[in-house]
Coordinates of C-alpha atoms in Angstrom, one line a residue:
M9 CA -58.8 30.3 46.2
R10 CA -61.3 31.1 48.9
V11 CA -62.2 28.0 50.0
V12 CA -65.9 27.2 52.1
L13 CA -66.1 23.7 54.0
I14 CA -69.4 22.2 54.8
S15 CA -70.3 19.9 57.3
P16 CA -73.7 18.6 57.0
Y17 CA -74.2 16.2 60.1
E18 CA -71.8 14.4 62.4
I19 CA -74.0 13.2 65.2
G20 CA -73.2 15.7 67.6
R21 CA -69.5 16.0 67.2
Q22 CA -67.2 18.7 65.9
P23 CA -66.3 17.7 62.5
F24 CA -62.9 16.4 62.5
G25 CA -63.5 16.4 58.6
L26 CA -63.3 20.0 58.4
A27 CA -60.7 21.1 61.4
E28 CA -58.4 19.0 59.6
P29 CA -58.7 19.3 56.0
A30 CA -58.7 23.6 56.5
A31 CA -55.4 23.5 58.4
L32 CA -53.8 21.5 55.3
L33 CA -55.2 23.9 52.7
R34 CA -54.3 27.2 55.0
A35 CA -51.0 26.0 55.2
A36 CA -51.0 25.7 51.1
G37 CA -52.1 29.6 51.0
H38 CA -56.2 29.5 50.7
T39 CA -58.7 31.2 52.5
V40 CA -60.9 28.7 53.9
E41 CA -64.1 29.1 56.0
C42 CA -66.3 26.4 57.5
V43 CA -69.6 25.9 57.8
D44 CA -71.6 23.1 60.4
L45 CA -74.6 22.7 59.4
S46 CA -75.8 21.0 62.6
L47 CA -75.5 24.1 64.3
E48 CA -74.7 26.9 61.6
R49 CA -77.3 28.6 59.0
L50 CA -76.2 28.0 55.4
A51 CA -75.5 31.9 55.5
P52 CA -76.0 32.8 51.3
E53 CA -73.2 35.8 52.3
T54 CA -70.7 32.8 53.4
L55 CA -71.4 31.0 49.9
A56 CA -71.4 34.2 47.6
G57 CA -67.8 34.8 46.4
A58 CA -66.5 31.4 47.1
D59 CA -63.9 29.9 44.0
F60 CA -64.6 26.0 45.6
I61 CA -66.9 24.7 48.3
G62 CA -66.3 21.1 49.7
L63 CA -69.1 19.1 51.0
Y64 CA -67.8 16.6 53.8
V65 CA -70.2 13.5 53.7
A66 CA -68.9 11.2 56.4
M67 CA -72.5 9.3 57.0
H68 CA -75.7 8.7 55.3
T69 CA -77.5 11.2 57.0
A70 CA -75.0 13.7 56.0
T71 CA -75.3 12.7 52.5
R72 CA -79.1 13.0 52.3
I73 CA -79.0 16.8 53.7
A74 CA -75.9 17.3 51.7
I75 CA -78.4 16.4 48.6
E76 CA -81.0 18.5 49.6
A77 CA -78.7 21.6 50.4
L78 CA -76.9 21.5 47.1
P79 CA -79.4 23.9 45.1
R80 CA -79.2 26.3 47.8
I81 CA -75.5 26.2 47.5
R82 CA -75.5 26.3 43.7
A83 CA -78.2 29.2 43.7
A84 CA -75.6 31.1 46.5
A85 CA -72.4 30.7 44.9
P86 CA -73.1 29.6 41.1
E87 CA -69.5 29.9 40.0
A88 CA -68.4 28.2 42.5
H89 CA -66.6 24.2 41.7
L90 CA -68.1 21.9 43.8
C91 CA -66.4 19.3 46.1
A92 CA -68.1 16.3 48.0
Y93 CA -65.4 14.2 50.4
G94 CA -65.8 11.7 52.9
L95 CA -66.9 8.1 53.4
Y96 CA -70.2 8.2 51.5
A97 CA -69.1 10.6 48.5
P98 CA -67.6 7.7 46.4
M99 CA -70.7 5.4 46.8
N100 CA -73.1 8.2 45.4
E101 CA -70.8 9.8 43.1
G102 CA -73.7 9.6 40.3
L103 CA -76.3 11.4 42.2
L104 CA -73.5 13.9 43.7
R105 CA -72.7 14.8 40.1
E106 CA -76.3 15.1 38.9
A107 CA -76.8 17.6 41.6
G108 CA -73.6 19.7 40.7
V109 CA -71.0 18.2 42.2
G110 CA -67.8 18.3 39.9
T111 CA -65.4 16.4 42.1
V112 CA -65.8 13.5 44.5
L113 CA -63.0 12.1 46.6
G114 CA -63.2 9.3 49.3
G115 CA -60.7 7.4 51.3
E116 CA -57.6 9.0 52.1
F117 CA -59.4 12.3 50.5
E118 CA -56.8 15.0 51.5
P119 CA -54.0 15.1 49.1
G120 CA -57.0 14.9 46.7
L121 CA -58.8 17.8 47.8
L122 CA -55.4 19.9 48.0
R123 CA -54.8 18.6 44.3
A124 CA -58.5 19.7 43.2
I125 CA -58.1 22.9 44.5
T126 CA -55.1 23.8 42.9
R127 CA -56.5 22.2 39.7
V128 CA -59.5 24.5 39.9
A129 CA -57.4 27.3 40.7
G130 CA -55.7 26.9 37.4
G131 CA -58.8 26.7 35.2
E132 CA -59.3 22.9 34.7
S133 CA -62.6 21.5 36.2
R134 CA -62.2 18.4 34.9
Q135 CA -61.8 15.9 37.9
R136 CA -58.2 13.7 37.7
E137 CA -58.1 12.8 41.0
P138 CA -59.0 9.2 41.5
L139 CA -62.3 8.6 43.1
I140 CA -61.0 6.6 45.6
S141 CA -57.7 7.4 47.5
H142 CA -55.4 5.2 49.7
E143 CA -52.3 7.3 49.4
R144 CA -50.4 8.4 52.6
V145 CA -51.5 11.4 54.2
A146 CA -49.2 13.9 55.8
F147 CA -51.6 14.8 58.9
V148 CA -51.3 18.2 60.2
L149 CA -53.2 19.6 63.4
P150 CA -56.8 20.3 63.0
A151 CA -57.7 23.9 62.6
R152 CA -60.7 24.0 65.1
E153 CA -60.6 27.8 66.2
D154 CA -63.0 28.7 63.5
L155 CA -65.9 26.0 64.1
P156 CA -68.5 26.5 67.2
P157 CA -67.3 25.9 70.3
L158 CA -67.1 22.5 71.7
A159 CA -69.5 23.3 74.5
R160 CA -72.3 23.5 71.6
Y161 CA -72.0 20.1 70.7
A162 CA -73.2 17.1 72.3
R163 CA -72.3 16.5 75.5
L164 CA -71.1 13.8 78.0
D165 CA -74.3 12.4 80.5
A166 CA -72.3 10.5 83.0
G167 CA -75.3 10.2 85.2
D168 CA -74.5 12.1 88.1
G169 CA -76.6 15.2 86.8
V170 CA -73.7 17.1 85.4
E171 CA -73.2 17.1 81.6
R172 CA -69.4 17.5 80.6
V173 CA -68.2 19.1 77.4
V174 CA -66.9 16.5 74.9
G175 CA -64.2 16.7 72.0
F176 CA -64.0 14.6 69.3
A177 CA -60.4 12.9 67.6
E178 CA -59.9 10.3 65.6
A179 CA -56.6 8.0 66.0
T180 CA -57.2 5.8 63.0
R181 CA -58.8 5.6 59.8
G182 CA -60.4 2.6 57.8
C183 CA -60.5 -1.1 59.1
R184 CA -59.0 -4.2 58.8
H185 CA -62.3 -6.0 58.7
L186 CA -64.9 -6.6 55.6
C187 CA -68.4 -6.8 57.3
S188 CA -70.3 -6.8 54.1
H189 CA -73.1 -4.2 55.5
C190 CA -70.8 -1.6 56.3
P191 CA -70.0 1.5 54.6
V192 CA -66.5 1.6 55.6
V193 CA -65.7 -1.8 53.6
P194 CA -66.3 -1.1 49.8
V195 CA -63.6 2.5 50.1
Y196 CA -60.8 0.7 52.5
L197 CA -61.3 -2.7 51.5
G198 CA -59.9 -4.1 55.0
R199 CA -57.2 -1.5 55.1
F200 CA -56.5 0.8 58.3
R201 CA -53.8 3.7 59.4
A202 CA -52.9 4.9 62.1
L203 CA -52.5 8.7 62.7
P204 CA -49.6 9.7 64.2
L205 CA -49.5 9.3 68.1
D206 CA -47.8 13.0 68.6
L207 CA -50.7 14.5 66.3
V208 CA -53.6 12.9 67.9
L209 CA -52.3 13.6 71.3
A210 CA -52.0 17.6 69.9
D211 CA -55.1 17.3 69.2
V212 CA -56.8 16.2 72.4
R213 CA -54.5 18.7 73.9
Q214 CA -55.9 21.9 72.1
Q215 CA -59.3 20.5 72.6
V216 CA -58.9 19.9 76.4
A217 CA -57.7 23.7 76.8
A218 CA -60.7 24.7 74.6
G219 CA -62.8 23.3 77.7
A220 CA -63.0 19.6 76.8
Q221 CA -63.4 17.2 79.8
H222 CA -64.2 14.0 78.0
I223 CA -63.1 12.9 74.6
S224 CA -65.1 10.5 72.1
F225 CA -63.0 8.7 69.3
G226 CA -64.5 8.5 65.8
D227 CA -62.3 5.2 65.2
P228 CA -64.4 2.6 63.1
D229 CA -62.5 0.1 65.7
F230 CA -60.2 1.7 68.0
F231 CA -58.6 -2.0 68.4
N232 CA -57.7 -2.4 64.7
G233 CA -54.1 -0.8 65.9
P234 CA -54.2 -2.4 69.7
T235 CA -50.7 -1.2 70.5
H236 CA -51.6 2.3 69.1
A237 CA -54.6 2.0 71.1
R238 CA -52.9 1.3 74.4
R239 CA -49.9 3.8 74.1
L240 CA -52.6 6.6 73.2
V241 CA -54.3 6.1 76.2
H242 CA -51.5 5.6 78.3
A243 CA -50.1 9.1 77.4
M244 CA -53.2 10.8 77.4
H245 CA -54.2 9.5 80.9
A246 CA -50.4 10.4 82.0
E247 CA -51.2 14.0 80.7
F248 CA -54.7 14.2 81.7
P249 CA -55.1 11.8 84.6
D250 CA -59.2 13.4 84.8
L251 CA -59.8 13.2 81.3
T252 CA -62.3 10.7 80.3
F253 CA -63.0 8.9 77.0
D254 CA -65.2 6.7 74.5
C255 CA -64.4 4.8 71.4
T256 CA -66.0 1.9 69.1
I257 CA -64.8 -1.6 69.3
K258 CA -65.9 -5.2 67.6
I259 CA -67.3 -7.5 69.7
E260 CA -64.6 -9.9 68.3
H261 CA -61.7 -7.6 69.3
L262 CA -63.0 -7.2 72.5
L263 CA -62.8 -11.0 73.4
R264 CA -59.7 -11.1 71.5
Y265 CA -57.9 -8.1 73.5
A266 CA -59.7 -8.6 77.1
A267 CA -56.5 -8.3 78.6
L268 CA -56.6 -4.6 77.9
L269 CA -60.1 -3.8 79.1
P270 CA -58.5 -3.0 82.5
V271 CA -56.2 -0.7 80.3
L272 CA -59.0 1.1 78.9
R273 CA -60.8 1.6 82.2
E274 CA -57.5 2.7 84.0
A275 CA -57.2 5.6 81.6
G276 CA -60.1 6.7 81.9
C277 CA -62.8 4.5 79.3
L278 CA -66.4 5.1 80.4
F279 CA -67.8 3.3 77.8
V280 CA -67.3 1.2 74.4
T281 CA -69.8 1.2 71.5
S282 CA -70.0 -1.9 69.5
A283 CA -71.9 -2.8 66.2
V284 CA -73.3 -5.8 67.5
E285 CA -76.2 -5.3 64.8
S286 CA -78.4 -8.5 65.9
L287 CA -78.7 -11.4 68.0
D288 CA -79.5 -13.6 65.5
D289 CA -76.9 -16.0 64.4
R290 CA -77.9 -16.1 60.6
V291 CA -78.1 -12.5 60.3
L292 CA -74.5 -12.1 61.7
R293 CA -73.3 -14.5 59.3
L294 CA -74.9 -12.7 56.6
F295 CA -73.3 -9.3 57.9
G296 CA -69.5 -11.5 58.3
K297 CA -69.3 -9.9 61.8
D298 CA -67.1 -12.9 62.6
H299 CA -68.9 -13.3 66.1
T300 CA -72.1 -15.0 67.5
A301 CA -75.1 -13.8 70.1
E302 CA -73.1 -15.9 72.5
D303 CA -70.0 -14.1 72.1
F304 CA -71.9 -10.9 72.6
E305 CA -73.0 -11.7 75.6
R306 CA -69.2 -13.0 77.0
A307 CA -68.2 -9.8 75.8
L308 CA -70.8 -8.1 77.7
A309 CA -69.8 -10.1 81.0
L310 CA -66.2 -8.9 80.6
M311 CA -67.1 -5.2 80.2
R312 CA -69.3 -5.5 83.1
E313 CA -66.2 -7.0 85.2
A314 CA -63.5 -4.3 83.7
G315 CA -66.0 -1.6 85.1
I316 CA -66.7 0.1 81.4
A317 CA -70.3 0.3 79.7
L318 CA -71.0 -1.4 76.6
A319 CA -73.5 0.4 74.4
P320 CA -74.5 -2.2 71.5
T321 CA -75.6 -0.7 68.4
F322 CA -78.0 -2.7 66.0
V323 CA -79.6 -3.0 62.6
A324 CA -82.7 -4.1 64.1
F325 CA -85.1 -4.7 60.9
T326 CA -83.6 -6.6 58.0
P327 CA -85.0 -9.0 55.4
W328 CA -84.9 -11.8 57.8
T329 CA -86.0 -10.0 61.0
S330 CA -89.0 -12.1 61.9
L331 CA -91.4 -10.2 64.3
G332 CA -91.0 -12.7 66.5
G333 CA -87.6 -12.0 66.3
Y334 CA -87.5 -8.7 67.0
R335 CA -89.7 -9.4 69.8
D336 CA -86.9 -11.7 71.1
L337 CA -84.3 -8.8 70.4
L338 CA -86.3 -6.5 72.9
A339 CA -86.6 -9.7 75.5
A340 CA -83.1 -10.4 75.7
L341 CA -82.5 -6.2 76.0
V342 CA -84.4 -6.7 79.2
R343 CA -83.2 -9.9 80.0
L344 CA -79.5 -8.7 79.9
R345 CA -80.2 -5.5 81.7
L346 CA -79.4 -3.3 78.7
V347 CA -82.8 -1.1 77.9
N348 CA -81.0 1.7 78.9
A349 CA -77.6 1.2 77.2
V350 CA -79.3 1.1 73.9
P351 CA -80.5 4.5 72.2
P352 CA -84.0 3.9 70.8
V353 CA -83.1 5.1 67.5
Q354 CA -81.1 1.8 67.3
L355 CA -84.3 0.2 67.7
A356 CA -85.5 1.4 64.3
I357 CA -82.7 1.0 62.0
R358 CA -83.3 -0.6 58.9
L359 CA -80.6 -2.4 56.3
L360 CA -79.0 0.1 54.5
L361 CA -77.8 -0.8 51.2
P362 CA -75.7 1.9 49.7
L363 CA -74.2 1.2 46.0
G364 CA -71.1 -0.9 46.5
S365 CA -72.3 -2.6 49.7
H366 CA -70.7 -6.3 50.0
L367 CA -74.0 -7.1 51.1
L368 CA -75.7 -6.9 47.7
R369 CA -73.5 -9.8 46.5
E370 CA -75.2 -12.0 49.0
S371 CA -77.5 -14.3 47.3
E372 CA -79.8 -14.8 50.0
L373 CA -80.8 -10.9 49.7
Q374 CA -81.5 -11.4 45.9
P375 CA -85.3 -12.2 46.7
H376 CA -86.0 -9.3 48.5
L377 CA -84.0 -6.3 46.6
G378 CA -85.3 -3.9 44.8
D379 CA -84.0 -1.3 42.3
F380 CA -81.8 1.6 43.5
D381 CA -84.0 4.9 45.7
K382 CA -82.6 8.0 45.0
H383 CA -84.4 9.3 47.7
L384 CA -82.8 6.4 50.2
L385 CA -79.7 6.7 48.9
G386 CA -79.6 3.1 48.7
H387 CA -81.1 -0.2 47.1
A388 CA -84.9 -0.8 48.2
W389 CA -85.9 -4.1 49.9
T390 CA -88.7 -5.5 50.7
H391 CA -89.6 -7.6 53.7
P392 CA -91.1 -10.7 52.8
D393 CA -93.8 -10.5 55.9
P394 CA -95.5 -6.9 55.3
R395 CA -96.3 -6.7 58.9
V396 CA -92.2 -6.0 59.3
D397 CA -92.0 -3.3 57.5
A398 CA -95.1 -1.6 58.4
L399 CA -93.9 -2.2 62.0
Q400 CA -90.4 -0.8 61.3
A401 CA -92.1 2.2 60.0
R402 CA -94.2 2.9 63.0
V403 CA -91.4 2.5 65.6
Q404 CA -89.3 5.1 63.1
S405 CA -91.9 7.7 63.7
L406 CA -92.1 7.0 67.7
V407 CA -88.3 7.2 67.9
A408 CA -88.3 10.3 65.8
R409 CA -91.3 11.8 67.6
A410 CA -89.7 10.8 71.1
E411 CA -86.2 12.3 70.3
Q412 CA -88.0 15.6 69.6
E413 CA -90.0 15.4 72.9
E414 CA -86.4 14.2 74.4
L415 CA -88.8 11.0 76.2
A416 CA -86.9 8.9 78.5
R417 CA -85.2 5.8 76.9
E418 CA -87.7 3.3 79.2
A419 CA -90.5 5.1 78.3
V420 CA -89.8 4.9 74.4
F421 CA -88.9 1.0 74.9
A422 CA -92.2 0.4 76.4
A423 CA -93.9 2.0 73.6
I424 CA -91.9 -0.1 71.1
W425 CA -92.7 -3.3 72.8
A426 CA -96.3 -2.4 72.7
E427 CA -96.1 -1.9 69.1
T428 CA -94.8 -4.9 68.4
Q429 CA -97.1 -7.1 70.7
A430 CA -99.6 -5.2 68.6
A431 CA -98.1 -6.0 65.0
L432 CA -97.9 -9.4 66.8
G433 CA -101.5 -9.4 67.9
E434 CA -100.4 -10.3 71.2
S435 CA -100.7 -8.4 74.4
E436 CA -97.8 -10.1 76.4
P437 CA -96.8 -7.3 78.9
L438 CA -93.4 -5.9 79.1
P439 CA -91.2 -8.2 81.6
P440 CA -90.5 -6.4 84.7
Y441 CA -86.7 -5.5 84.8
A442 CA -84.6 -3.7 87.2
A443 CA -83.7 -0.5 84.8
G444 CA -81.0 1.4 86.8
P445 CA -79.9 5.0 85.5
P446 CA -78.7 5.2 81.8
P447 CA -74.7 4.3 81.4
P448 CA -72.6 7.4 80.7
H449 CA -73.6 8.4 77.1
L450 CA -73.4 11.4 74.7
T451 CA -76.3 13.5 74.6
E452 CA -77.0 13.3 71.1
Q453 CA -78.6 10.2 70.3
W454 CA -79.4 9.9 66.4
Y455 CA -77.1 7.6 64.4
C456 CA -74.9 7.4 61.3
C457 CA -77.1 4.9 59.4
A458 CA -80.4 6.2 60.6
E459 CA -82.9 7.9 58.2
P460 CA -82.7 11.6 58.8
T461 CA -85.8 12.9 60.5
E462 CA -87.8 15.6 58.7
Q463 CA -86.6 18.4 61.7
Q464 CA -82.8 17.1 60.5
L465 CA -83.5 17.6 57.1
L466 CA -85.1 21.1 57.3
A467 CA -82.6 22.3 60.0
F468 CA -80.1 23.8 57.4

């Protein structure tokens, strides 16, 4: 079978969700071509004659782009069986099938992907594989050689004027936590699974050989398995003492496993991303985050003591966000010296409510909730104060424009502060603060839950 695997977007990373299944399918005797739409064009000659086309939809932006791309894919390969796989596939099953997708796979998708191709090769098109699978996967070493070189993806800006080549690896899948707004929860339901240590190290090794100087771990939470994480970074540092890395860890885990923070730093960890989401304890309770605003400040102090930068992420606009509360968030970032640690897109993100979101069960959401919106790929909601929705739209437009013009974070923050003051009918100047250079960060600043820009939708 001739298979084409497509990744619409993965925040500047070389997609594991193409490289690993490509290796698995080739080992089974299939011919596989990979296309990363973030860097490559959707060439009709690549699609022509394909028997099976799989779209990897690991995030919201990727799914939006996939929906836009599907008519062109169908036109270029009318006989191909279309499959969507990844985190966002099962929650958007209806829309994907309307767009011509025959097989939808979520969770541990690799066995289902292999079975689906075998089924299609036998002339059967009706899906028999489960929509969401938690079966064990015999992971194989990702085949990265046919993807664009690492040097073309997002780089590490360590603040010293030299950008470094970044590799991307996964050490675990799923998450054992049940944050109500998180898209991982409806698929994994509190389950997580560690990839074999030797396999993760082998993947790191091949990316270092391809030029990687830094590894970005894509696990939903690197400390879901703290022992596994400690063993991994120890072995990685022993083999590659100059290699640095970053990972994602919950505030709750940064506090619980504070003793491991020096271990991360000694092994080369430059920064940790953490889904703080809000500094409003009511919102944090509704999101089921299991931390408070005070916990966040404690974790920030611990991270600074350990010498690791903390990169907090936020869902800045929710049905419970007031104009004053948004201003207070901005003021807190100034007070905590985090203005340069937060990509501007984080200050524009509006709560996404995909089908299956556990937050849809929350009674306090119901007065604000609208119908499912095919364009948004989620349920619409309206803020009780129309000024908040208007401010979010202005901030999102401002941030998208700033991203295109590559404006400095401080300049964008100042513009957002001014917009917020205007929305409040006030003119309080931005409090003075010592900015300093941005902490280490990746050059791709867009985020998985952000709405795609028009440029991203048109780029493919």
